[in-house]
mmCIF file of C-alpha atoms and ligand atoms in Angstrom:
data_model
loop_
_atom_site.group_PDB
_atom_site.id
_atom_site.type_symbol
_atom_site.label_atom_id
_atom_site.label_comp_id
_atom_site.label_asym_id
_atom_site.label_seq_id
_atom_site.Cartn_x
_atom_site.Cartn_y
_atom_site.Cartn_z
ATOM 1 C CA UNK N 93 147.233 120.027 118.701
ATOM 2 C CA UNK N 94 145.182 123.306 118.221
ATOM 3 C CA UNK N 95 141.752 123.571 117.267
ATOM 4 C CA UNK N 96 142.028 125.971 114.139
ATOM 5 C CA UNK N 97 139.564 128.522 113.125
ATOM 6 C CA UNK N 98 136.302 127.471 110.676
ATOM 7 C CA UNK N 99 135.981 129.528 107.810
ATOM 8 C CA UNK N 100 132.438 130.692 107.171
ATOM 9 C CA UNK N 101 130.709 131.402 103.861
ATOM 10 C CA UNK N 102 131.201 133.558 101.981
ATOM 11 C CA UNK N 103 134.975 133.758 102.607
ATOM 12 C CA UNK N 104 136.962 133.916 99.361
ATOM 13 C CA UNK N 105 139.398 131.031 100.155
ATOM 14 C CA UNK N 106 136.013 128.639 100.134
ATOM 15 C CA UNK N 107 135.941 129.524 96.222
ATOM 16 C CA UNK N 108 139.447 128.964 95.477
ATOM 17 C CA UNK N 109 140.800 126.018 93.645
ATOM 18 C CA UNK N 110 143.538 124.513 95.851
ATOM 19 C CA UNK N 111 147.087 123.495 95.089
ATOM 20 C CA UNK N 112 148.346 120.168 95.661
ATOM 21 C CA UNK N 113 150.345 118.902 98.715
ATOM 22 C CA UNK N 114 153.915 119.052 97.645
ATOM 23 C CA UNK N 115 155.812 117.562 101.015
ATOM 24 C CA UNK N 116 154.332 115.836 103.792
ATOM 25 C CA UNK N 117 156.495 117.867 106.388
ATOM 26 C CA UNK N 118 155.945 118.810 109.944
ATOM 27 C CA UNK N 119 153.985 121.651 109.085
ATOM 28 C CA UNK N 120 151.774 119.573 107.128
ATOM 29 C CA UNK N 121 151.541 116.912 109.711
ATOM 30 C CA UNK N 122 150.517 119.823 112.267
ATOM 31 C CA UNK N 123 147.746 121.134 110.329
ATOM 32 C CA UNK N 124 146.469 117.334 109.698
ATOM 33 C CA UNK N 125 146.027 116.914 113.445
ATOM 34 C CA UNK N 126 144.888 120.019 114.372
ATOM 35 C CA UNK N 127 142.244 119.858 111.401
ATOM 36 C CA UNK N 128 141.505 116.383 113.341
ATOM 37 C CA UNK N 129 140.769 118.291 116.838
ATOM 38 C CA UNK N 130 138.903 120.412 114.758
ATOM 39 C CA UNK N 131 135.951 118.401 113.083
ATOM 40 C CA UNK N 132 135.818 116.241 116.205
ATOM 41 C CA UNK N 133 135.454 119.983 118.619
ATOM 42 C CA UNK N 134 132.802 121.071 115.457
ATOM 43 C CA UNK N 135 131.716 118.684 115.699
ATOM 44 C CA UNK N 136 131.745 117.267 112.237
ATOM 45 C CA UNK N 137 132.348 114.449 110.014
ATOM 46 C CA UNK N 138 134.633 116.152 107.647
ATOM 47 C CA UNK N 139 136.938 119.341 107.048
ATOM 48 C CA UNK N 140 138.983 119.911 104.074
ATOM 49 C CA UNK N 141 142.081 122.502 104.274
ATOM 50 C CA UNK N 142 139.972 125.386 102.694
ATOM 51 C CA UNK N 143 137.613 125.296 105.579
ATOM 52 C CA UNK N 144 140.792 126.370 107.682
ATOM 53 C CA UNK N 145 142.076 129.037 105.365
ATOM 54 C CA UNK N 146 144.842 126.809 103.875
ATOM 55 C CA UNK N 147 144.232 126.320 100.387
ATOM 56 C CA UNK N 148 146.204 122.873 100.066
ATOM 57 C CA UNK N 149 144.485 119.520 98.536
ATOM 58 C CA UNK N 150 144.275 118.288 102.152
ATOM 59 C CA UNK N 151 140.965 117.165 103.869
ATOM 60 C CA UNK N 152 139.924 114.710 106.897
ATOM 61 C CA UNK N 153 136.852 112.719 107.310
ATOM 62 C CA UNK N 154 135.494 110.628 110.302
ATOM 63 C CA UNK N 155 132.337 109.583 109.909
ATOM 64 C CA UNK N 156 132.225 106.361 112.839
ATOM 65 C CA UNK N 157 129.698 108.246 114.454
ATOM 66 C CA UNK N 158 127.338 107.559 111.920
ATOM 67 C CA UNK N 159 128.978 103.938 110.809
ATOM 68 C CA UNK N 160 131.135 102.831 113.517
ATOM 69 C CA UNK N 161 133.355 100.652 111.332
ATOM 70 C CA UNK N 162 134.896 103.203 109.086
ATOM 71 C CA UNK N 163 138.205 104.823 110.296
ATOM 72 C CA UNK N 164 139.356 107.996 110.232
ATOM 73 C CA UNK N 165 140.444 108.883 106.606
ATOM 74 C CA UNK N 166 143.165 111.459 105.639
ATOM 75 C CA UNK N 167 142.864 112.589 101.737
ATOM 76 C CA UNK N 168 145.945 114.134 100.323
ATOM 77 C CA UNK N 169 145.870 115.084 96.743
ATOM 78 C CA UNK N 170 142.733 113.122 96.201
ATOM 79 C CA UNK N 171 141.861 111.812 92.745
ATOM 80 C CA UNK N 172 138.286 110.218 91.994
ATOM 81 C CA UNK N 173 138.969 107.179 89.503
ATOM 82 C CA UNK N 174 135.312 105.830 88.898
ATOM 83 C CA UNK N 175 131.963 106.595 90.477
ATOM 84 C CA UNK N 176 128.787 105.218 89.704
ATOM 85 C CA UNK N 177 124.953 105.516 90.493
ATOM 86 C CA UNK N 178 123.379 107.984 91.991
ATOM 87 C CA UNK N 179 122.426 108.935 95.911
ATOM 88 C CA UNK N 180 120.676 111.762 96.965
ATOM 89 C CA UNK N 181 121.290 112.810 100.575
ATOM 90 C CA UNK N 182 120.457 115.892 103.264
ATOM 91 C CA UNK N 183 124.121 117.572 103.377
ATOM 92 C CA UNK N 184 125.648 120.210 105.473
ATOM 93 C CA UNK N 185 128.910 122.050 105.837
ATOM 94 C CA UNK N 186 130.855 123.400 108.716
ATOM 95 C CA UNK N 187 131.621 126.326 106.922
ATOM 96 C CA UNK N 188 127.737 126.705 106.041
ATOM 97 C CA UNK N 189 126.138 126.711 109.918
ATOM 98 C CA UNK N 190 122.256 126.176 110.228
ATOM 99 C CA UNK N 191 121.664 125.054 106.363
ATOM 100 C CA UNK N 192 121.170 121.805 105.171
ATOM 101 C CA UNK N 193 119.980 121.003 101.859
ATOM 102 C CA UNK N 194 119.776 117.638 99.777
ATOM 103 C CA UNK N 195 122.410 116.797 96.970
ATOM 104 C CA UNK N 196 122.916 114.455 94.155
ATOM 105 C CA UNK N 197 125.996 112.065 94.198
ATOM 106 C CA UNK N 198 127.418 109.176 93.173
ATOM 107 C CA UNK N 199 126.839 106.185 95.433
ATOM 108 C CA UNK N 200 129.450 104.670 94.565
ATOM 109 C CA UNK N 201 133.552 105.831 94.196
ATOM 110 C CA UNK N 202 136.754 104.859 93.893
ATOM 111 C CA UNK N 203 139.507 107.748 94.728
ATOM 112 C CA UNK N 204 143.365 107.300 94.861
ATOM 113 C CA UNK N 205 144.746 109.292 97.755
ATOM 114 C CA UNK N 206 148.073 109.511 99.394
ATOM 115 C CA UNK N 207 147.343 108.762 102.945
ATOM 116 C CA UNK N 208 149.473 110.844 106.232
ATOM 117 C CA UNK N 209 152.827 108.292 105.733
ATOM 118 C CA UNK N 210 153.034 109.389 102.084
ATOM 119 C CA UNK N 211 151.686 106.023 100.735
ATOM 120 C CA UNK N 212 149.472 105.718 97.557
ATOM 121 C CA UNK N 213 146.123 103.893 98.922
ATOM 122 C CA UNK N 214 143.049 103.612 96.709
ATOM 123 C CA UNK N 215 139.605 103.692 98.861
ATOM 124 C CA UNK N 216 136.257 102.357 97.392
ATOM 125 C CA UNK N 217 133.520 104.101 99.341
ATOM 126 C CA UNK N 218 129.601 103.882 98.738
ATOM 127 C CA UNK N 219 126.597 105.406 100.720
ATOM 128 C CA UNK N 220 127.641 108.063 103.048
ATOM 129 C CA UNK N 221 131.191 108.004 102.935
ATOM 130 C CA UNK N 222 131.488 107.806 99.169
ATOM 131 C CA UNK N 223 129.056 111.156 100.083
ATOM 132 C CA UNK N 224 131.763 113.024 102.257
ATOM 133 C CA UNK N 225 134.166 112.011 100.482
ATOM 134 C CA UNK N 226 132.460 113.616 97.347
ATOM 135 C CA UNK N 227 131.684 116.785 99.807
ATOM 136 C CA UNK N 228 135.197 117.119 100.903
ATOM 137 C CA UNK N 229 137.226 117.009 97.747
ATOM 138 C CA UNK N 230 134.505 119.746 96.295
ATOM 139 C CA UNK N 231 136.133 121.999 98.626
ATOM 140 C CA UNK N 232 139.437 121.329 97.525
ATOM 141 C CA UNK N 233 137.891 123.102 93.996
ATOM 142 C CA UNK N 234 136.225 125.912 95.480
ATOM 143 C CA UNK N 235 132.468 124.071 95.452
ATOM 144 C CA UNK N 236 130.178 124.640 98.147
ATOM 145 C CA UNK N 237 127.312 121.807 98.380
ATOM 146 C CA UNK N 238 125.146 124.943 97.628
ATOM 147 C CA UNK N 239 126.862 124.934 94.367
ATOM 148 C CA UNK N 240 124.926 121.757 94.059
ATOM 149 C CA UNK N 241 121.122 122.240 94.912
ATOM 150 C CA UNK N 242 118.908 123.925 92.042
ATOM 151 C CA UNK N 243 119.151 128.051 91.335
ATOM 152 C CA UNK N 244 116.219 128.408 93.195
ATOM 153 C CA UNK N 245 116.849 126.971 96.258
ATOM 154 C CA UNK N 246 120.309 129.000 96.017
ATOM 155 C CA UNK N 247 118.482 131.802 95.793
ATOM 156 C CA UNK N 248 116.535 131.001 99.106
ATOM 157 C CA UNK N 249 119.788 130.457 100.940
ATOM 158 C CA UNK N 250 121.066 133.369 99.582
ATOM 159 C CA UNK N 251 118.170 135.651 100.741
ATOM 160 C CA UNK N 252 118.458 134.051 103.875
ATOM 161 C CA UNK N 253 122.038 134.327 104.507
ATOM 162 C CA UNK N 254 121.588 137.989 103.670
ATOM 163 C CA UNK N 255 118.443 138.637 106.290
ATOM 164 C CA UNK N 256 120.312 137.011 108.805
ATOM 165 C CA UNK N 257 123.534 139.536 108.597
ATOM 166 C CA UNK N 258 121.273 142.259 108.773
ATOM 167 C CA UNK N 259 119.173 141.049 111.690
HETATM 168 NI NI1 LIG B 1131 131.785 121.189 103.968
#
């Protein structure tokens, strides 16, 4: 296993929309685990494939050190089938370091995924996994959570990001 290199914003490949997983082959099963050592080295409780410069509908989420029941989830080619309500939550992002912001989500979802043996599982998640889930297939479309706050806040962020590379 490898711990891969996090792409920062504003990289292009965090904008892209990603293609689907066509074959779970050995390269694929690499760059599952070694996205694994890499949001547990972050650390983090999620990484999609874009975050690694591999724009593939591929993402990993751990989030048992917040709720130690829930596993270690592998998304490939995730679909959201229903969500519902509405859950508003301070989010940040790997790929976005020193910025957090809050977001509006849906509390609840359900999302069809395959999982890492090429099975078709359904997962109903609510509070902050249905969250990170929600934050992880974004990136698989090329959305940022900053995509997600109000224009003005952006705007902070933006100015921010901007006096900080200058600094
Ligand atoms: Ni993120």
């Amino acid at each position: 296993m490898a711990v891969l290199d996090i792409k920062k914003y504003p990289e292009k490949v965090l904008k892209q929309k990603a293609s689907p997983v066509r074959d779970l082959d050995d390269l694929v099963l690499k760059l599952i685990d070694d996205m694994i050592e890499t949001m547990y080295n972050a650390p983090g409780v999620g990484l999609a494939a874009p975050q690694v410069g591999v724009s593939q509908r591929l993402a990993v989420i751990d989030i048992s050190s917040r709720e130690a029941e829930v596993p270690l989830i592998v998304l490939i080619n995730p679909v959201v089938l229903e969500r519902e309500g509405e859950i508003e939550f301070e989010e940040g992002c790997l790929s976005i370091p020193d910025y957090t912001a809050k977001v509006k989500r849906a509390e609840n979802l359900l999302v069809r995924t395959s999982d890492r043996e090429g099975r078709t599982v359904e997962i109903e998640a609510g509070g902050l996994l249905s969250i990170a889930i929600q934050h992880e297939i974004d990136h698989l479309d090329g959305v940022l959570f900053i995509d997600r706050i109000s224009p003005i806040r952006r705007e902070f962020f933006k100015k921010r990001y901007r006096k900080k590379q200058a600094s």
